[in-house]
Amino acid sequence: MTVTDRENRIREKIRSRCDEEVELEISLLRQRKDYFPELDYFLDLLSAGQSSSVIAGRVGRPVAALLCLQAPLELFQAYGLHPFKVFGGSQAASRLSSPSLPAVMCPMLRSALGLLQLDSASAGDSGGFAAWVLPTTCDWAVKFMEMMANCGQENRRPVHRLELPHLKDRDESQGRWLEEIYGLRNFLGELTGRKKPDRGALARSMAVYQKAWQVFTELTMLKRAGRLSGPWSVVISNSFFFDDVQKWMAAVEATLPKFRERPAAAGPEVYLAGSPVFFPNLKIMHLLEDAGLKVVMDDLCSSERLFPGAVFFDDPSEHGLLKALAQRYHQGCLCPSFADNDRRINNIISPSHKALYRGVVFQVLKGCHPFDLESMTLERRLKDEGLKFIKVETDYTSEDSQNLLTRLEAYRRTLDS
Amino acid sequence: MGYKIGLDLGSTAIKAVLVNGNDMAWRRKVATAPGQDHLAMGLVKDALEQLGLAEGDIEKVSATGYGKKLLSSVGHTVDEISANAQGMFILSGGKCRTIINIGGQDLKVINLSDNGKIYDFRMNDKCAAGTGRFFEQVARILDTPLELFGELSLKADEALELNSTCVVFAESEIVSLLAKGARKENIIKGLHYSIARRITHLLGRQQTGGDIYLDGGPSQNPGLLDALEDELLMEVKVLPQPQFTVAFGAAIS
């Protein structure tokens, strides 16, 4: 596809605005009282952007792009690939993709499509992801490649879709999902020229991710205690895919003593649920702080749902490991695209969790329909439990900040009363 | 006991009240314009002069509204939802359980518990549909003073259907109706019903029983009140000074 000089100039202008957004957010983060130099590792990863070639160079192996979190990351590592979850938190990047997309759509994917256009312009044929792995979660994710084509981006890389069973708690679904995981294994095998990794590679990869999950859990506990603030929690979790998992894990471990030293923040504790939060759009995190609310828990796929949790297996054969991964990544997932998602709500209102927070803030990004739909059910269930709930509907622009702050300030008062 | 001053810096007007105990002893408003700090402090000065008070007689000055952070000399601020709740509960003699507030650029529904605390609330997002700003735009399109809307709508023989409360879409819809020869009175009545439906939608299942009160500038419009009562099938009450409840609430908070 021929790109005109004008289109090139528009692209470069948007790239420059994306850089400005990143610089502004990083500057805000560095000025915070709870900033310390060990956090620069994460800021540097995020400020370098989502360039596929930069990430591939950093991790030293081909990068496979993912859209959602249902494909076991351990499999990619076992095949010598680096999994990278594509996301977008840039409002400026959305301007590049918007002309070719529906007016009302998921702001995160709109932004991601804009960032991909910027990446493909700079990476050319030598860059780009080695492959795309797309679990069929929400409608936006299902239509992602079509939207990418409509944005004028030709994808020459292999695409593998994982057909996600939207009913979790059925044996048939589990069986079908295991077949999908086998399909992914075969796809990665063909892609890398390895018929299958040796069982040791998969077991080692699983051990690495389990260790990463444990380190991440330690970090999460510091958030529960009010020592890790909401914005830093997002920064650290968002940067997860930008480097080798072991290096990221070591960087997280380096921050733990620093966060432990910090005094616990003041303010009512809240549970943040709903649409994900992605750098550099930390608007909701800053507004929650401005309103005096302290995020101690969340179930965002950009944050605490990054890892599906402990993977248990009795059978150490390849089948046993794949079965354990399939089960954990499917049944442990709380994505609202599932039809039977009571587990998500039960998780929020479980007595052990309820004791940790005083109210739930539910963020819906406009156009993110599954979360919007689920918010109604959650509101009813929480209110039945006598819990405080507020839904804030927003997008990546900043013009509604004052309106949102007013609501969050009033919500805080309801938690105080 | 000292006097308290409450300032509500809204998007269309700055309201000030001086409160003695729970009595609104003085009130005034000015249109919002650049230099809100100066305008608000001017109101404080007016209050002191007219009541013959000195600065030392004032126990506390509190600010609320979108411009509350713009006041350099006011240390105490309160969010407008909480201020609205406190003000309305006291001024209604503890009877109010649901507030419908139409502000310059937002629409709020606030539910109160029996002790006047906020039980729940909803607010429109950044869209100005159905707010005071929307009324102003329609007044401009119809070339009719906003103050006459209530009186004119009561003279209507029908409420014309307006499908949108979006400022942009409503403009083309109203222009189209005018071009077809529709009476202004009927358009205004239709406008009131479309806003009443929006409020009813926002109210949703939130009603907790008890009295419903409407406040904010547009609550002085009897045509809107009629439409709202008709849509809700409930009595909606309006206090004598509905534009000052939020400033009053800030003062006593």
PDB file of N, CA and C in Angstrom, chain A residues 290 366 376 379-380 383 388-390 393 395 397 399-400 402-411 413-414 417, chain B residues 65-66 68-69 76-82 86 105-106 108 117-126 205 253:
ATOM      1  N   ASP A 290      -6.146  11.309  43.966  1.00  0.00           N
ATOM      2  CA  ASP A 290      -6.566  12.695  44.232  1.00  0.00           C
ATOM      3  C   ASP A 290      -7.809  12.727  45.121  1.00  0.00           C
ATOM      4  N   LYS A 366     -15.407   3.284  27.608  1.00  0.00           N
ATOM      5  CA  LYS A 366     -16.553   3.347  26.687  1.00  0.00           C
ATOM      6  C   LYS A 366     -16.303   2.487  25.462  1.00  0.00           C
ATOM      7  N   MET A 376     -23.524  -4.118  35.745  1.00  0.00           N
ATOM      8  CA  MET A 376     -24.907  -4.105  36.288  1.00  0.00           C
ATOM      9  C   MET A 376     -25.086  -5.256  37.282  1.00  0.00           C
ATOM     10  N   GLU A 379     -22.977  -4.611  40.401  1.00  0.00           N
ATOM     11  CA  GLU A 379     -23.566  -3.578  41.264  1.00  0.00           C
ATOM     12  C   GLU A 379     -24.685  -4.176  42.121  1.00  0.00           C
ATOM     13  N   ARG A 380     -25.543  -4.936  41.469  1.00  0.00           N
ATOM     14  CA  ARG A 380     -26.672  -5.539  42.197  1.00  0.00           C
ATOM     15  C   ARG A 380     -26.175  -6.487  43.285  1.00  0.00           C
ATOM     16  N   LYS A 383     -24.433  -4.547  46.150  1.00  0.00           N
ATOM     17  CA  LYS A 383     -25.381  -3.815  46.995  1.00  0.00           C
ATOM     18  C   LYS A 383     -26.199  -4.775  47.852  1.00  0.00           C
ATOM     19  N   LYS A 388     -20.339  -0.920  49.090  1.00  0.00           N
ATOM     20  CA  LYS A 388     -20.406   0.315  48.308  1.00  0.00           C
ATOM     21  C   LYS A 388     -19.805   0.069  46.926  1.00  0.00           C
ATOM     22  N   PHE A 389     -20.439   0.671  45.926  1.00  0.00           N
ATOM     23  CA  PHE A 389     -20.031   0.443  44.539  1.00  0.00           C
ATOM     24  C   PHE A 389     -20.153   1.745  43.771  1.00  0.00           C
ATOM     25  N   ILE A 390     -19.179   2.018  42.940  1.00  0.00           N
ATOM     26  CA  ILE A 390     -19.327   3.139  41.998  1.00  0.00           C
ATOM     27  C   ILE A 390     -18.794   2.716  40.643  1.00  0.00           C
ATOM     28  N   GLU A 393     -17.524   5.604  33.963  1.00  0.00           N
ATOM     29  CA  GLU A 393     -17.405   5.293  32.544  1.00  0.00           C
ATOM     30  C   GLU A 393     -16.539   6.378  31.915  1.00  0.00           C
ATOM     31  N   ASP A 395     -12.964   7.295  28.996  1.00  0.00           N
ATOM     32  CA  ASP A 395     -12.155   6.890  27.834  1.00  0.00           C
ATOM     33  C   ASP A 395     -10.745   7.437  28.064  1.00  0.00           C
ATOM     34  N   THR A 397      -9.481  10.264  26.972  1.00  0.00           N
ATOM     35  CA  THR A 397      -9.319  11.717  26.981  1.00  0.00           C
ATOM     36  C   THR A 397      -9.288  12.212  28.426  1.00  0.00           C
ATOM     37  N   GLU A 399     -10.749  15.178  29.341  1.00  0.00           N
ATOM     38  CA  GLU A 399     -11.752  16.230  29.569  1.00  0.00           C
ATOM     39  C   GLU A 399     -12.782  15.880  30.646  1.00  0.00           C
ATOM     40  N   ASP A 400     -12.909  14.609  30.985  1.00  0.00           N
ATOM     41  CA  ASP A 400     -13.901  14.255  32.012  1.00  0.00           C
ATOM     42  C   ASP A 400     -13.257  14.115  33.397  1.00  0.00           C
ATOM     43  N   GLN A 402     -12.448  16.215  35.769  1.00  0.00           N
ATOM     44  CA  GLN A 402     -13.085  16.931  36.876  1.00  0.00           C
ATOM     45  C   GLN A 402     -14.395  16.259  37.278  1.00  0.00           C
ATOM     46  N   ASN A 403     -15.146  15.848  36.274  1.00  0.00           N
ATOM     47  CA  ASN A 403     -16.409  15.153  36.535  1.00  0.00           C
ATOM     48  C   ASN A 403     -16.154  13.868  37.327  1.00  0.00           C
ATOM     49  N   LEU A 404     -15.147  13.125  36.901  1.00  0.00           N
ATOM     50  CA  LEU A 404     -14.830  11.858  37.590  1.00  0.00           C
ATOM     51  C   LEU A 404     -14.336  12.123  39.009  1.00  0.00           C
ATOM     52  N   LEU A 405     -13.526  13.166  39.152  1.00  0.00           N
ATOM     53  CA  LEU A 405     -12.994  13.473  40.482  1.00  0.00           C
ATOM     54  C   LEU A 405     -14.122  13.830  41.449  1.00  0.00           C
ATOM     55  N   THR A 406     -15.073  14.603  40.967  1.00  0.00           N
ATOM     56  CA  THR A 406     -16.222  14.964  41.811  1.00  0.00           C
ATOM     57  C   THR A 406     -16.914  13.700  42.312  1.00  0.00           C
ATOM     58  N   ARG A 407     -17.117  12.769  41.403  1.00  0.00           N
ATOM     59  CA  ARG A 407     -17.805  11.526  41.785  1.00  0.00           C
ATOM     60  C   ARG A 407     -16.986  10.711  42.775  1.00  0.00           C
ATOM     61  N   LEU A 408     -15.690  10.640  42.502  1.00  0.00           N
ATOM     62  CA  LEU A 408     -14.843   9.826  43.383  1.00  0.00           C
ATOM     63  C   LEU A 408     -14.707  10.466  44.765  1.00  0.00           C
ATOM     64  N   GLU A 409     -14.688  11.797  44.806  1.00  0.00           N
ATOM     65  CA  GLU A 409     -14.626  12.476  46.110  1.00  0.00           C
ATOM     66  C   GLU A 409     -15.890  12.197  46.912  1.00  0.00           C
ATOM     67  N   ALA A 410     -17.033  12.271  46.228  1.00  0.00           N
ATOM     68  CA  ALA A 410     -18.296  11.999  46.927  1.00  0.00           C
ATOM     69  C   ALA A 410     -18.357  10.528  47.353  1.00  0.00           C
ATOM     70  N   TYR A 411     -17.833   9.673  46.497  1.00  0.00           N
ATOM     71  CA  TYR A 411     -17.816   8.230  46.826  1.00  0.00           C
ATOM     72  C   TYR A 411     -16.981   7.986  48.078  1.00  0.00           C
ATOM     73  N   ARG A 413     -16.601   9.951  50.480  1.00  0.00           N
ATOM     74  CA  ARG A 413     -17.398  10.352  51.654  1.00  0.00           C
ATOM     75  C   ARG A 413     -18.380   9.263  52.053  1.00  0.00           C
ATOM     76  N   THR A 414     -18.923   8.581  51.037  1.00  0.00           N
ATOM     77  CA  THR A 414     -19.866   7.501  51.390  1.00  0.00           C
ATOM     78  C   THR A 414     -19.119   6.373  52.105  1.00  0.00           C
ATOM     79  N   SER A 417     -18.626   7.471  55.737  1.00  0.00           N
ATOM     80  CA  SER A 417     -19.811   7.591  56.605  1.00  0.00           C
ATOM     81  C   SER A 417     -20.245   6.241  57.154  1.00  0.00           C
TER      82      SER A 417
ATOM     83  N   GLY B  65     -18.012  22.960  44.075  1.00  0.00           N
ATOM     84  CA  GLY B  65     -18.212  23.198  42.641  1.00  0.00           C
ATOM     85  C   GLY B  65     -16.928  23.007  41.853  1.00  0.00           C
ATOM     86  N   TYR B  66     -17.079  23.053  40.523  1.00  0.00           N
ATOM     87  CA  TYR B  66     -15.937  22.778  39.654  1.00  0.00           C
ATOM     88  C   TYR B  66     -14.763  23.731  39.878  1.00  0.00           C
ATOM     89  N   LYS B  68     -13.800  25.030  42.726  1.00  0.00           N
ATOM     90  CA  LYS B  68     -13.431  25.145  44.148  1.00  0.00           C
ATOM     91  C   LYS B  68     -11.920  25.216  44.389  1.00  0.00           C
ATOM     92  N   LYS B  69     -11.176  24.578  43.523  1.00  0.00           N
ATOM     93  CA  LYS B  69      -9.720  24.569  43.709  1.00  0.00           C
ATOM     94  C   LYS B  69      -9.068  25.861  43.221  1.00  0.00           C
ATOM     95  N   HIS B  76     -11.012  25.315  53.007  1.00  0.00           N
ATOM     96  CA  HIS B  76     -11.896  24.157  53.140  1.00  0.00           C
ATOM     97  C   HIS B  76     -12.716  23.956  51.872  1.00  0.00           C
ATOM     98  N   THR B  77     -12.563  22.796  51.266  1.00  0.00           N
ATOM     99  CA  THR B  77     -13.369  22.490  50.078  1.00  0.00           C
ATOM    100  C   THR B  77     -14.147  21.208  50.314  1.00  0.00           C
ATOM    101  N   VAL B  78     -15.254  21.100  49.618  1.00  0.00           N
ATOM    102  CA  VAL B  78     -16.079  19.904  49.729  1.00  0.00           C
ATOM    103  C   VAL B  78     -16.623  19.584  48.336  1.00  0.00           C
ATOM    104  N   ASP B  79     -16.719  18.303  47.997  1.00  0.00           N
ATOM    105  CA  ASP B  79     -17.244  17.972  46.676  1.00  0.00           C
ATOM    106  C   ASP B  79     -18.723  18.358  46.607  1.00  0.00           C
ATOM    107  N   GLU B  80     -19.187  18.673  45.402  1.00  0.00           N
ATOM    108  CA  GLU B  80     -20.536  19.235  45.262  1.00  0.00           C
ATOM    109  C   GLU B  80     -21.651  18.214  45.540  1.00  0.00           C
ATOM    110  N   ILE B  81     -21.345  16.946  45.394  1.00  0.00           N
ATOM    111  CA  ILE B  81     -22.378  15.937  45.683  1.00  0.00           C
ATOM    112  C   ILE B  81     -22.634  15.900  47.195  1.00  0.00           C
ATOM    113  N   SER B  82     -21.567  15.898  47.968  1.00  0.00           N
ATOM    114  CA  SER B  82     -21.718  15.885  49.428  1.00  0.00           C
ATOM    115  C   SER B  82     -22.340  17.186  49.919  1.00  0.00           C
ATOM    116  N   GLN B  86     -25.899  17.503  51.982  1.00  0.00           N
ATOM    117  CA  GLN B  86     -26.014  18.116  53.320  1.00  0.00           C
ATOM    118  C   GLN B  86     -26.956  19.300  53.303  1.00  0.00           C
ATOM    119  N   GLN B 105     -23.497  21.931  33.868  1.00  0.00           N
ATOM    120  CA  GLN B 105     -22.987  20.942  32.921  1.00  0.00           C
ATOM    121  C   GLN B 105     -23.088  19.515  33.438  1.00  0.00           C
ATOM    122  N   ASP B 106     -23.831  19.331  34.494  1.00  0.00           N
ATOM    123  CA  ASP B 106     -24.057  17.945  34.912  1.00  0.00           C
ATOM    124  C   ASP B 106     -25.426  17.747  35.529  1.00  0.00           C
ATOM    125  N   LYS B 108     -27.352  15.211  38.354  1.00  0.00           N
ATOM    126  CA  LYS B 108     -27.045  14.258  39.422  1.00  0.00           C
ATOM    127  C   LYS B 108     -28.322  13.745  40.062  1.00  0.00           C
ATOM    128  N   LYS B 117     -27.074  11.063  55.263  1.00  0.00           N
ATOM    129  CA  LYS B 117     -25.828  10.672  54.593  1.00  0.00           C
ATOM    130  C   LYS B 117     -26.142  10.187  53.173  1.00  0.00           C
ATOM    131  N   ILE B 118     -25.127  10.319  52.311  1.00  0.00           N
ATOM    132  CA  ILE B 118     -25.327   9.837  50.934  1.00  0.00           C
ATOM    133  C   ILE B 118     -25.417   8.323  50.951  1.00  0.00           C
ATOM    134  N   TYR B 119     -26.486   7.834  50.362  1.00  0.00           N
ATOM    135  CA  TYR B 119     -26.678   6.395  50.282  1.00  0.00           C
ATOM    136  C   TYR B 119     -26.167   5.892  48.924  1.00  0.00           C
ATOM    137  N   ASP B 120     -26.439   6.688  47.902  1.00  0.00           N
ATOM    138  CA  ASP B 120     -26.013   6.325  46.551  1.00  0.00           C
ATOM    139  C   ASP B 120     -26.124   7.583  45.686  1.00  0.00           C
ATOM    140  N   PHE B 121     -25.446   7.584  44.566  1.00  0.00           N
ATOM    141  CA  PHE B 121     -25.610   8.713  43.651  1.00  0.00           C
ATOM    142  C   PHE B 121     -25.238   8.308  42.235  1.00  0.00           C
ATOM    143  N   ARG B 122     -25.793   9.041  41.299  1.00  0.00           N
ATOM    144  CA  ARG B 122     -25.422   8.853  39.894  1.00  0.00           C
ATOM    145  C   ARG B 122     -25.253  10.222  39.263  1.00  0.00           C
ATOM    146  N   MET B 123     -24.435  10.241  38.249  1.00  0.00           N
ATOM    147  CA  MET B 123     -24.130  11.518  37.602  1.00  0.00           C
ATOM    148  C   MET B 123     -23.899  11.256  36.124  1.00  0.00           C
ATOM    149  N   ASN B 124     -24.294  12.205  35.296  1.00  0.00           N
ATOM    150  CA  ASN B 124     -24.018  12.022  33.868  1.00  0.00           C
ATOM    151  C   ASN B 124     -22.515  12.057  33.638  1.00  0.00           C
ATOM    152  N   ASP B 125     -22.091  11.535  32.507  1.00  0.00           N
ATOM    153  CA  ASP B 125     -20.666  11.637  32.203  1.00  0.00           C
ATOM    154  C   ASP B 125     -20.411  12.986  31.536  1.00  0.00           C
ATOM    155  N   LYS B 126     -19.379  13.063  30.703  1.00  0.00           N
ATOM    156  CA  LYS B 126     -18.978  14.377  30.201  1.00  0.00           C
ATOM    157  C   LYS B 126     -19.980  15.010  29.227  1.00  0.00           C
ATOM    158  N   ARG B 205     -33.371   2.558  39.161  1.00  0.00           N
ATOM    159  CA  ARG B 205     -34.036   1.867  40.278  1.00  0.00           C
ATOM    160  C   ARG B 205     -33.564   2.436  41.609  1.00  0.00           C
ATOM    161  N   SER B 253     -20.949  22.248  56.032  1.00  0.00           N
ATOM    162  CA  SER B 253     -20.235  20.963  56.073  1.00  0.00           C
ATOM    163  C   SER B 253     -18.972  21.063  56.928  1.00  0.00           C
TER     164      SER B 253
END
